[in-house]
XYZ file of C-alpha atoms in Angstrom:
760
model
C 0.281 -0.248 0.072
C 2.984 2.479 0.880
C 4.584 1.784 -2.243
C 0.997 1.875 -4.147
C 0.660 5.483 -2.252
C 4.235 6.795 -3.318
C 3.836 5.668 -6.860
C 0.280 7.181 -7.023
C 1.680 10.573 -5.215
C 4.506 11.010 -8.134
C 2.023 10.263 -10.410
C -0.190 13.198 -9.071
C 2.595 15.521 -8.855
C 3.234 15.047 -12.431
C -0.515 15.700 -13.298
C -0.792 18.688 -11.589
C 2.598 19.943 -13.060
C 0.825 20.040 -16.502
C -0.590 23.884 -17.494
C -3.781 22.824 -19.350
C -5.337 20.746 -16.837
C -9.495 20.073 -17.028
C -10.888 21.818 -14.080
C -13.247 18.929 -13.665
C -9.993 16.518 -13.243
C -8.464 18.566 -10.949
C -11.461 18.832 -8.794
C -11.849 14.884 -9.155
C -7.820 15.146 -8.283
C -8.370 16.899 -5.030
C -11.708 15.005 -4.065
C -9.251 11.683 -3.974
C -5.960 13.743 -2.151
C -8.804 14.663 0.436
C -10.093 10.923 1.294
C -6.173 9.996 1.434
C -5.906 12.620 3.794
C -8.054 10.740 6.412
C -4.973 7.866 6.349
C -2.101 8.056 8.626
C 0.286 6.577 6.636
C -0.812 8.165 3.411
C -0.802 11.784 4.791
C 3.079 10.836 6.111
C 4.005 10.269 2.735
C 2.027 12.939 0.603
C 3.372 15.503 3.419
C 6.605 14.551 3.209
C 6.732 14.943 -0.627
C 7.115 17.535 -3.244
C 3.223 17.129 -3.503
C 2.250 19.260 -0.945
C 4.508 22.354 -2.173
C 2.990 21.622 -5.742
C -0.401 22.061 -4.151
C 0.616 25.612 -2.581
C 2.045 26.359 -5.942
C -1.477 25.538 -7.547
C -3.492 27.407 -5.730
C -2.379 30.612 -6.975
C -2.806 29.471 -10.564
C -6.296 27.690 -10.077
C -9.826 29.423 -10.578
C -11.848 30.074 -7.341
C -13.452 26.504 -7.577
C -10.343 24.317 -7.652
C -8.780 27.020 -4.859
C -11.247 25.949 -2.487
C -10.567 22.380 -2.876
C -7.044 22.842 -2.784
C -6.623 24.401 0.461
C -9.255 22.306 1.994
C -6.893 19.239 1.191
C -3.702 21.061 2.692
C -5.111 21.902 5.639
C -6.565 18.703 6.104
C -3.290 17.187 5.140
C -1.552 19.250 8.098
C -4.446 18.587 10.592
C -3.964 14.767 10.013
C -0.409 14.797 10.321
C 1.561 13.521 13.280
C 4.752 13.590 11.722
C 6.701 16.154 9.217
C 9.890 15.586 8.508
C 12.247 18.623 9.368
C 13.430 19.201 5.426
C 9.937 19.535 4.316
C 9.510 23.323 3.058
C 6.544 24.047 5.046
C 7.755 27.681 5.262
C 7.229 27.824 1.116
C 3.832 26.902 1.804
C 3.139 29.577 4.318
C 4.451 32.013 1.865
C 2.476 31.156 -0.937
C -0.764 30.439 1.133
C -0.377 33.928 2.483
C -0.116 35.620 -0.941
C -3.392 33.934 -1.585
C -4.851 35.244 1.718
C -3.348 38.942 0.781
C -5.175 38.852 -2.573
C -8.471 40.330 -1.833
C -10.089 39.571 -4.962
C -10.599 35.864 -3.892
C -13.699 34.687 -3.003
C -14.837 34.962 0.841
C -15.020 31.300 0.871
C -11.298 30.441 -0.780
C -10.273 33.490 1.934
C -11.438 31.506 4.581
C -10.388 28.080 4.289
C -6.908 29.732 3.250
C -6.926 30.877 6.495
C -8.020 28.027 8.425
C -4.911 25.985 6.373
C -2.684 28.841 6.951
C -3.627 28.460 10.820
C -3.095 24.521 10.717
C -0.198 25.293 9.324
C 1.471 27.763 11.907
C -0.086 26.104 14.999
C 2.082 23.105 13.936
C 5.201 25.163 13.401
C 5.044 26.941 16.538
C 3.642 23.414 18.650
C 6.947 21.503 17.343
C 9.420 24.374 18.275
C 8.191 24.504 21.548
C 9.310 20.913 21.549
C 11.710 20.479 18.904
C 13.599 23.844 18.659
C 13.403 25.961 15.499
C 13.720 24.604 12.077
C 14.738 27.153 9.529
C 12.471 25.285 6.601
C 9.537 26.030 8.634
C 10.267 29.885 9.260
C 7.088 31.906 9.642
C 7.122 35.579 7.516
C 5.903 38.690 9.550
C 3.439 39.342 6.735
C 1.863 36.645 7.528
C 0.623 37.525 10.960
C 0.250 41.058 9.364
C -2.898 39.166 6.929
C -4.048 37.226 10.008
C -4.234 40.842 11.993
C -6.201 42.373 8.937
C -8.878 39.976 9.500
C -9.658 41.143 12.694
C -10.743 44.534 11.478
C -14.267 45.455 10.625
C -15.952 44.939 7.516
C -14.387 41.193 7.377
C -16.613 38.395 7.343
C -17.745 37.126 10.827
C -16.742 33.395 10.489
C -12.854 34.895 9.113
C -12.993 36.972 11.850
C -13.413 34.203 13.976
C -11.215 31.491 12.283
C -8.267 34.473 12.679
C -8.897 34.780 16.747
C -8.934 31.194 16.521
C -5.496 31.082 15.161
C -4.334 33.804 17.712
C -5.547 31.774 20.351
C -3.764 28.478 19.134
C -0.758 29.797 18.425
C -0.517 32.102 21.803
C -1.554 29.133 23.574
C 2.133 27.521 23.220
C 5.511 29.408 23.650
C 7.277 29.919 20.620
C 9.110 32.993 18.500
C 5.986 33.930 17.129
C 3.909 35.194 20.099
C 5.511 38.768 20.012
C 4.739 39.077 16.361
C 0.947 38.496 17.158
C 0.773 40.186 21.089
C -0.066 43.549 20.093
C -1.860 46.512 21.730
C -3.984 46.745 18.434
C -4.753 43.482 17.934
C -5.879 43.096 21.781
C -8.143 45.989 21.620
C -9.607 44.657 18.074
C -10.649 41.029 19.910
C -12.103 43.136 22.770
C -14.343 44.947 20.468
C -15.097 41.997 18.227
C -16.472 40.271 20.913
C -18.528 43.039 21.982
C -20.129 43.924 18.460
C -19.575 40.686 16.580
C -20.158 37.864 19.136
C -23.609 36.609 18.037
C -23.069 33.029 19.785
C -21.428 32.197 23.135
C -18.851 30.136 21.417
C -17.643 33.064 19.155
C -17.700 35.199 22.534
C -15.605 32.562 24.183
C -13.201 32.244 21.014
C -12.631 35.869 21.109
C -11.666 36.164 24.909
C -9.503 33.136 24.890
C -7.823 34.363 22.062
C -7.301 37.581 24.001
C -6.644 35.693 27.457
C -3.697 33.482 25.599
C -2.172 36.783 24.337
C -2.529 38.524 27.717
C -0.750 35.081 29.298
C 1.889 35.761 27.449
C 2.357 39.809 27.505
C 0.583 40.881 30.995
C 0.516 44.476 29.961
C -2.470 44.039 27.021
C -4.888 43.973 29.966
C -3.888 47.505 30.949
C -3.845 48.674 27.304
C -7.310 47.213 26.923
C -8.442 48.665 30.175
C -7.122 52.093 29.416
C -9.354 52.291 26.298
C -12.462 50.847 26.582
C -12.870 51.216 30.342
C -12.613 49.120 33.806
C -16.465 49.585 33.826
C -17.305 47.891 30.492
C -15.213 44.788 31.236
C -16.993 44.233 34.689
C -20.108 45.003 33.350
C -19.293 41.762 30.785
C -18.414 39.989 33.656
C -21.188 40.632 35.495
C -23.755 39.615 32.955
C -22.562 36.914 31.269
C -23.004 33.412 31.473
C -20.859 31.105 34.324
C -18.782 29.568 31.437
C -18.194 33.096 29.660
C -17.330 34.646 33.014
C -14.757 31.853 33.848
C -12.999 33.275 30.443
C -13.197 36.626 31.243
C -11.877 36.045 35.076
C -9.068 34.009 33.399
C -8.187 37.212 31.192
C -8.313 39.442 34.509
C -5.913 36.750 36.160
C -3.189 36.473 33.221
C -3.239 40.207 33.068
C -2.676 41.181 36.614
C -0.007 38.019 37.452
C 2.762 40.288 37.394
C 5.887 41.370 39.613
C 5.331 44.835 38.854
C 2.095 45.680 38.306
C 2.016 49.374 35.816
C -0.767 52.203 37.474
C -3.538 51.024 35.102
C -3.171 47.022 36.678
C -2.678 48.978 40.367
C -5.937 51.243 39.562
C -7.698 48.017 38.600
C -6.553 45.712 41.536
C -7.948 48.467 43.861
C -11.340 48.787 42.327
C -13.967 48.164 44.673
C -16.411 47.122 42.464
C -14.229 44.416 41.095
C -13.308 43.316 44.519
C -17.226 43.066 45.405
C -17.805 41.144 42.322
C -15.185 38.515 42.497
C -16.722 38.109 45.869
C -19.920 37.471 44.785
C -18.925 35.025 42.598
C -16.830 32.807 44.905
C -20.768 31.383 45.433
C -21.311 30.880 41.394
C -22.290 27.118 40.993
C -20.068 26.364 38.262
C -16.716 25.235 39.659
C -14.248 26.714 37.470
C -15.764 30.296 37.346
C -15.839 29.995 41.461
C -12.124 28.730 41.321
C -10.802 31.122 39.020
C -12.438 33.968 41.403
C -11.074 32.719 44.374
C -7.584 32.902 42.471
C -8.423 36.165 41.380
C -9.308 37.851 45.035
C -5.721 36.222 45.906
C -4.180 38.959 43.431
C -6.594 41.677 44.688
C -5.127 41.153 48.237
C -2.204 43.355 48.145
C -2.620 45.321 51.110
C -4.799 46.369 54.168
C -6.694 48.634 52.799
C -8.046 45.736 50.051
C -8.181 43.228 52.711
C -9.938 45.548 55.005
C -12.815 46.180 52.324
C -12.998 42.742 51.357
C -13.612 41.640 54.970
C -16.473 44.694 55.084
C -18.176 42.785 51.941
C -18.223 39.561 53.773
C -15.493 38.040 52.078
C -14.562 35.760 55.107
C -18.322 34.468 55.207
C -18.126 33.734 51.672
C -15.513 31.753 51.942
C -16.585 29.940 55.159
C -19.417 28.842 53.217
C -17.897 27.735 50.393
C -15.487 25.444 52.360
C -18.164 24.290 54.101
C -20.056 23.203 50.933
C -17.244 21.422 49.702
C -16.294 21.100 45.967
C -14.051 19.172 43.665
C -10.179 18.833 43.790
C -9.535 22.133 41.886
C -11.827 24.257 43.511
C -10.852 22.896 46.879
C -7.311 23.936 46.157
C -8.203 27.386 45.082
C -9.921 28.294 48.028
C -7.391 26.589 49.823
C -4.650 28.899 48.395
C -7.289 31.920 49.070
C -7.281 31.273 52.472
C -3.530 30.995 52.897
C -3.454 34.244 51.370
C -5.610 35.735 54.017
C -4.034 33.915 57.327
C -0.689 35.442 55.738
C -1.765 38.811 56.547
C -1.884 37.914 60.169
C 1.778 38.003 61.122
C 2.060 41.288 58.923
C -1.043 42.977 60.445
C 0.242 42.215 64.342
C 3.879 43.404 62.900
C 2.711 46.934 62.381
C 0.192 47.388 64.939
C 3.398 46.355 67.432
C 5.738 48.429 65.232
C 3.394 51.513 65.369
C 2.642 51.218 68.967
C 6.459 51.140 69.913
C 6.670 54.174 68.055
C 4.032 56.429 70.262
C 4.869 54.804 73.613
C 5.351 56.500 76.289
C 5.241 59.914 74.301
C 3.745 62.585 74.914
C 3.712 64.580 71.789
C 3.651 62.126 68.702
C 4.001 63.208 65.346
C 1.172 63.234 63.019
C 2.779 60.489 60.639
C 2.897 58.427 63.862
C -0.760 58.823 64.589
C -1.722 58.120 61.217
C 0.277 54.809 61.063
C -1.244 53.387 64.604
C -4.662 54.701 63.643
C -4.636 52.493 60.147
C -2.698 49.554 61.844
C -5.104 49.419 65.016
C -7.752 49.696 62.187
C -7.028 46.436 60.864
C -7.311 44.197 63.575
C -10.910 43.668 63.607
C -9.973 41.523 60.115
C -7.428 39.444 62.300
C -10.723 38.679 64.861
C -12.764 37.762 61.565
C -10.073 35.020 60.237
C -10.165 33.701 64.249
C -13.936 33.619 64.505
C -14.049 31.757 60.832
C -14.953 27.906 62.088
C -12.976 26.600 58.729
C -10.133 28.983 59.054
C -9.647 28.992 62.822
C -7.191 26.446 63.542
C -4.882 27.543 60.810
C -4.958 31.373 62.003
C -4.297 30.650 65.558
C -1.140 28.811 64.113
C 0.000 31.750 62.506
C -0.222 34.193 65.633
C 2.809 34.964 68.012
C 1.030 34.685 71.485
C 4.052 36.411 73.045
C 3.582 39.445 70.712
C 0.055 39.362 71.356
C 0.400 40.106 74.947
C 3.015 42.749 74.290
C 0.379 44.571 71.917
C -2.083 44.001 74.718
C 0.204 45.682 77.362
C 1.336 48.749 75.062
C -2.383 49.891 74.524
C -3.793 50.805 77.818
C -0.883 53.467 78.284
C -2.079 55.144 75.306
C -5.688 54.880 76.672
C -4.821 55.864 80.133
C -3.032 59.668 78.924
C 0.409 58.500 78.490
C 0.736 59.214 75.056
C -0.870 62.370 73.621
C -3.082 60.425 71.195
C -6.399 61.424 70.915
C -8.228 58.608 69.459
C -9.749 56.926 73.276
C -12.465 55.470 70.939
C -10.382 53.597 68.561
C -8.447 52.348 70.989
C -11.198 50.800 73.318
C -12.751 49.276 70.211
C -9.076 47.873 69.191
C -8.948 46.372 72.834
C -12.081 44.901 72.883
C -11.310 43.310 69.627
C -7.744 41.883 71.058
C -9.395 40.647 74.343
C -11.992 38.691 71.761
C -8.788 36.986 69.793
C -7.111 36.831 73.067
C -10.066 34.623 74.010
C -9.661 32.562 71.069
C -6.196 32.068 71.536
C -6.057 31.699 75.235
C -5.577 27.422 74.727
C -2.554 28.523 73.434
C -1.057 31.477 74.857
C 1.503 31.284 77.710
C -0.258 31.890 80.872
C 3.090 33.748 83.017
C 3.096 35.928 79.764
C -1.040 36.714 79.884
C -1.366 37.558 83.359
C 0.644 40.064 84.075
C -0.797 41.639 80.930
C -4.321 41.094 81.850
C -3.452 42.215 85.377
C -2.703 45.791 84.016
C -5.634 45.717 81.882
C -8.424 45.189 84.824
C -6.597 48.519 86.402
C -7.863 50.254 83.383
C -10.988 52.239 82.906
C -13.204 51.948 79.648
C -15.488 49.756 77.913
C -13.414 46.941 77.607
C -12.828 46.116 81.444
C -15.525 43.965 81.274
C -14.046 41.976 78.455
C -10.121 42.306 80.256
C -11.890 41.261 83.269
C -13.755 37.919 81.797
C -10.456 37.118 79.876
C -8.943 37.279 83.086
C -11.412 34.765 84.724
C -10.864 32.013 81.669
C -7.387 32.397 81.973
C -7.532 31.797 85.819
C -9.387 28.517 85.311
C -6.796 27.188 82.902
C -3.953 28.705 85.255
C -5.342 26.286 87.964
C -4.535 23.030 85.690
C -1.338 24.158 84.231
C 0.374 26.317 86.917
C 2.094 25.123 90.275
C 0.339 26.483 93.317
C 3.765 28.520 94.147
C 3.745 30.140 90.742
C 0.097 30.843 90.773
C 0.486 32.641 94.392
C 3.614 34.517 93.068
C 1.809 35.708 89.463
C -1.610 36.768 91.103
C -0.223 38.099 94.452
C 2.137 40.378 92.472
C -0.323 41.421 89.485
C -4.234 40.356 90.121
C -5.235 40.788 93.488
C -3.626 44.310 93.645
C -7.226 45.368 91.948
C -9.291 42.912 93.015
C -10.401 44.860 96.033
C -11.296 48.014 93.838
C -13.050 45.604 91.487
C -15.258 44.326 94.358
C -16.526 47.799 95.020
C -17.095 48.289 91.695
C -20.873 48.139 89.814
C -21.872 44.689 88.279
C -20.818 42.990 87.102
C -17.110 43.579 88.103
C -17.850 41.734 91.814
C -19.067 38.478 90.315
C -16.326 38.467 87.679
C -13.684 39.552 90.377
C -14.956 36.756 92.825
C -14.709 34.402 89.778
C -11.008 35.174 89.739
C -10.598 34.087 93.534
C -12.821 31.200 93.852
C -10.354 29.053 91.478
C -7.065 30.289 93.226
C -8.370 29.283 96.332
C -9.274 25.827 95.517
C -5.747 24.934 94.719
C -3.803 27.612 96.854
C -6.249 28.164 100.040
C -3.095 30.392 101.748
C -3.612 33.093 99.297
C -2.743 36.311 101.273
C -6.402 38.070 100.676
C -6.011 39.864 103.705
C -3.132 41.816 102.643
C -4.956 43.239 99.439
C -8.075 44.179 101.335
C -10.113 41.646 99.674
C -11.571 40.158 103.064
C -12.508 43.933 103.921
C -14.101 44.343 100.714
C -16.054 40.906 101.254
C -17.678 41.745 104.729
C -18.481 45.038 103.072
C -20.415 43.599 100.437
C -22.180 41.359 102.766
C -24.537 44.141 104.244
C -26.169 45.227 101.018
C -25.718 41.951 98.945
C -28.948 40.387 96.950
C -29.383 37.169 98.892
C -30.798 35.525 95.833
C -28.150 36.860 93.269
C -25.003 34.632 92.388
C -23.090 37.140 94.097
C -24.205 36.376 97.318
C -23.142 32.450 96.773
C -19.626 33.580 95.316
C -19.069 35.609 98.462
C -20.042 32.832 101.124
C -17.899 30.161 98.936
C -14.801 32.564 98.875
C -15.880 33.240 102.973
C -15.861 29.685 103.788
C -12.720 28.533 101.764
C -10.698 31.607 103.716
C -12.070 30.744 106.905
C -11.710 26.999 106.561
C -7.684 27.427 106.082
C -5.263 27.020 108.735
C -3.623 30.514 108.977
C -6.452 32.729 109.280
C -6.582 35.461 111.721
C -10.269 35.174 113.409
C -9.415 38.112 115.934
C -8.825 40.470 112.770
C -12.306 39.157 111.417
C -13.888 39.733 114.389
C -12.760 43.263 114.225
C -14.258 43.586 110.889
C -17.541 42.396 112.179
C -17.595 39.297 110.089
C -19.631 37.147 112.932
C -22.364 39.883 112.946
C -22.557 40.215 109.216
C -22.522 36.190 108.412
C -25.905 35.826 111.406
C -27.550 38.558 109.305
C -26.788 37.342 106.125
C -27.806 34.151 107.477
C -31.108 35.515 108.955
C -31.773 37.151 105.635
C -31.736 33.954 103.738
C -33.729 32.272 105.611
C -36.634 34.503 104.975
C -36.003 34.289 101.141
C -37.714 31.288 99.671
C -35.879 31.326 96.406
C -32.431 30.979 97.865
C -30.333 27.898 96.105
C -29.178 25.230 98.125
C -25.049 26.427 96.734
C -26.180 29.497 98.864
C -26.837 27.775 102.018
C -24.190 24.773 101.821
C -22.003 28.192 101.564
C -23.238 29.930 104.562
C -23.252 26.597 106.906
C -19.597 26.337 105.932
C -18.813 29.732 106.978
C -20.862 29.260 109.889
C -19.229 26.148 110.824
C -15.539 27.683 109.993
C -16.339 30.547 112.626
C -18.013 28.069 115.319
C -14.974 25.813 115.156
C -12.958 28.975 115.673
C -15.044 29.560 119.094
C -14.765 25.909 120.075
C -11.075 26.082 119.915
C -10.895 29.287 122.035
C -13.163 27.701 124.640
C -11.296 24.569 124.674
C -7.930 25.758 124.627
C -9.913 28.522 127.760
C -10.549 25.412 129.815
C -7.560 23.332 129.195
C -5.668 26.578 131.064
C -8.252 27.778 132.865
C -7.894 31.411 131.544
C -11.942 31.563 131.534
C -12.068 35.153 130.321
C -10.916 34.533 126.725
C -13.354 31.892 126.406
C -16.265 34.205 128.071
C -15.021 37.089 125.928
C -15.424 34.903 122.643
C -18.661 33.399 123.112
C -20.206 36.650 124.111
C -18.780 38.311 120.909
C -20.364 35.178 118.568
C -23.717 35.210 120.987
C -25.294 36.501 117.425
C -24.765 33.278 116.147
C -27.711 31.788 118.213
C -30.267 33.666 116.281
C -29.769 31.392 113.273
C -30.976 28.612 114.887
C -34.232 28.841 113.669
C -33.118 29.203 109.861
C -30.522 26.278 110.604
C -33.318 23.788 111.189
C -35.378 24.642 108.335
C -31.847 23.836 106.248
C -31.211 20.836 108.692
C -34.147 18.725 107.280
C -33.175 19.121 103.874
C -28.810 19.539 103.552
C -26.095 17.218 104.248
C -24.213 20.296 105.253
C -21.648 20.319 107.983
C -23.340 20.257 111.717
C -23.264 23.553 112.107
C -26.477 23.409 114.570
C -24.774 20.969 116.722
C -21.551 23.594 116.999
C -23.983 26.063 118.358
C -25.784 23.591 120.770
C -22.774 22.144 122.169
C -21.260 26.220 122.725
C -24.513 27.571 123.931
C -27.013 24.579 124.884
C -30.652 25.367 124.965
C -30.746 29.123 124.255
C -32.678 29.119 121.453
C -35.851 28.970 123.177
C -37.984 27.185 120.006
C -35.872 23.983 119.774
C -39.116 21.641 120.826
C -41.632 23.407 119.406
C -43.983 21.297 117.058
C -42.934 22.395 114.007
C -39.149 21.961 114.658
C -39.909 18.788 116.496
C -41.206 17.222 113.303
C -37.982 18.603 111.634
C -35.940 16.278 114.578
C -38.222 13.098 114.131
C -37.770 13.411 110.010
C -33.753 13.368 110.580
C -33.731 10.620 112.920
C -35.463 8.361 110.344
C -32.717 9.301 108.155
C -30.652 6.441 107.020
C -27.119 7.766 107.499
C -26.391 7.137 111.186
C -23.863 9.787 111.314
C -26.881 12.235 110.715
C -28.851 10.552 113.221
C -26.129 10.415 115.571
C -26.008 13.908 115.346
C -29.502 14.666 115.888
C -29.356 12.460 118.853
C -26.496 14.696 120.156
C -28.180 18.467 119.647
C -31.521 16.556 121.556
C -29.258 15.776 124.650
C -27.290 18.717 124.351
C -30.178 21.303 124.467
C -32.364 19.124 127.138
C -29.379 18.569 129.367
C -28.415 22.337 129.358
C -31.972 23.688 129.675
C -34.633 21.639 131.450
C -37.036 24.505 131.013
C -37.337 23.685 127.206
C -38.821 20.057 128.465
C -41.141 21.868 130.589
C -42.688 24.124 127.984
C -42.979 21.634 125.789
C -46.304 19.715 125.017
C -46.616 16.201 125.718
C -47.438 15.433 122.079
C -44.257 16.347 120.922
C -42.557 14.466 123.923
C -44.158 11.545 122.718
C -43.410 11.818 118.755
C -39.609 12.217 119.614
C -39.921 9.378 122.104
C -41.138 7.558 119.582
C -38.775 8.264 116.999
C -35.467 7.399 119.368
C -37.094 4.354 120.170
C -37.217 3.396 116.566
C -33.319 4.323 116.476
C -32.556 2.154 118.871
C -34.243 -0.714 117.309
C -32.812 -0.046 113.720
C -29.192 0.637 114.906
C -27.277 -0.962 117.922
C -24.385 1.480 117.691
C -26.712 4.316 118.667
C -28.097 2.250 121.714
C -26.375 4.103 124.428
C -27.205 7.931 123.165
C -30.698 6.591 122.250
C -31.308 5.601 125.984
C -29.468 8.792 127.534
C -32.313 10.955 125.135
C -35.106 8.812 126.196
C -34.244 9.126 129.821
C -34.117 12.825 129.518
C -37.448 12.854 127.768
C -39.112 10.495 130.269
C -37.549 12.475 133.452
C -40.131 14.750 135.016
C -38.700 18.384 135.275
C -38.259 19.793 138.539
C -41.266 22.713 139.336
């Protein structure tokens, strides 16, 4: 078959070389060659023989009908060729076809197919040059590109214009020496105008824009030239109103034009345009994945400065990116969105660096110059953007890894000096807003912060006055909750005594909610370091003062009692000093107030009982020591001063029936006996009876001890008690005696007291 094709090719070449060939015979010959162009082996033999050059020369001298078939054959041969020998004179074929194309007298169909065949030749030459290098036999004259360019001008057939645009698109899609000859300002502008006027279909529109895009990929300044001539508004209008598959082509055009190291003035103007930024953010939600991906890449290019970043965040870029990241997409889109996320996160260290530098310039300066103030205001206004990134769920973990926690603490430390007036910066509102933002950031960063760096800074912030103070104290509360788990007690005592405790007293005397927050700082500390020096910093004095007017239902009352309970239970408390503060009186009054308030919670009740128990334990210790040393005066003095706690017995009896609190009631009866005259009223006897039925033997034993003590110390109580209450108690004690053998001796003693008739 190969030998047959070779001999046939020679015969055809000889036939075509004759001058007086019949038109019908020529058409038949071209039809035969066109069929051979579909066979790979035949194409290889024909293209690499003299027949291709003969066909090229024949175009000039043939009538239009034959010319059309010849250029179709040449185009089919080149299109189906896989290998052309370097010796083949393709350059000569290009020159001949260029001459045909230049001849305006040819029919439109001949010019169109000549242009198409010429495009196949040039693309083949350019693509081979990209892989194999330049071949001198395949050179394309510059006049060829001039002719192609002329096909784009107004007045040409639309199909001819489309074909020329396709040639430009294909040739500029590969790297060759001919890119420079095509990538001209005039051609780029012509292509944009054609897509506006001549693109009757979407495919034509895409062809023109793709050709322009490929040119711009090789020569990015073409974008600036097009925009300067036709206006950015025109480009954005096309981008906004087009279909998604057309939008991606315009986005690609913008991407290639803006992807430069040193953008021109026009490119800078394009990149700073807020309409383009807004449109790109809107396109992030485009259902077309490629359009969405190109929009993400364009946004990554547009985010070139703090102002653009702030504007993008104001246009809800972070929220849009969050939505798309949560929604999920194909691999390419995911990579583009991840790249945009990386670009956003890369701003965080830069923003914090600028804030720190601008703060250091004005720190402790009474009269900073205008440039320093402007730099500071500009840098501080960008911090909400960092907070946006930190609060974005898909980005927060990556954002945290970009923050230098020590630097964040330094910034927090320096800002209050500006707010307090150490620097003559007249923008307290901005500083307070910035501090609130930084505190919100710190709250998110807290699990990653160095506590020993954060505590001194937060202590300083708690001393300042402003709208952000509550946020600073709340952050201090959270920091304390973490500190008690990661620091040693000695470290906690040292850090908080030096930096936080000095401001607690002032906070306790402030308006709510600061007292509550201050106690939420103290309580976790006392749980691990009960020996914390609260009295040295006036905290206990402030607590006693707060007890006078505290709302018994609120959480503050519970926190005060809990704090006092832990403090009074520690081993090194000076109770004599507490008595000088009147803590025994205030505590008794508060318990009485709690007793008449039905909404009081069990936590508050337990905390109050714990405080009373600690106080009574101290009194019992003093009395016991006085008895041992036979120094009755000291014991009598403390008993007299503590006499006010007897008034709380009624409240303690009510609480006694449904709490498992420390036996404060037992301590009172052991110290004061039956001085409370209502112990054996019917209501209180019901409480004692119910307690004796308890399954807990310790609770029953405590109840028996209380009954024994009050009846032993004050027989008048039995005399005034009605008979039914005595019988009720007797039955309950007998039941205890039967159920608990270990309590038999104590039960017998109580029964004996109940059955003894009091002296008249």
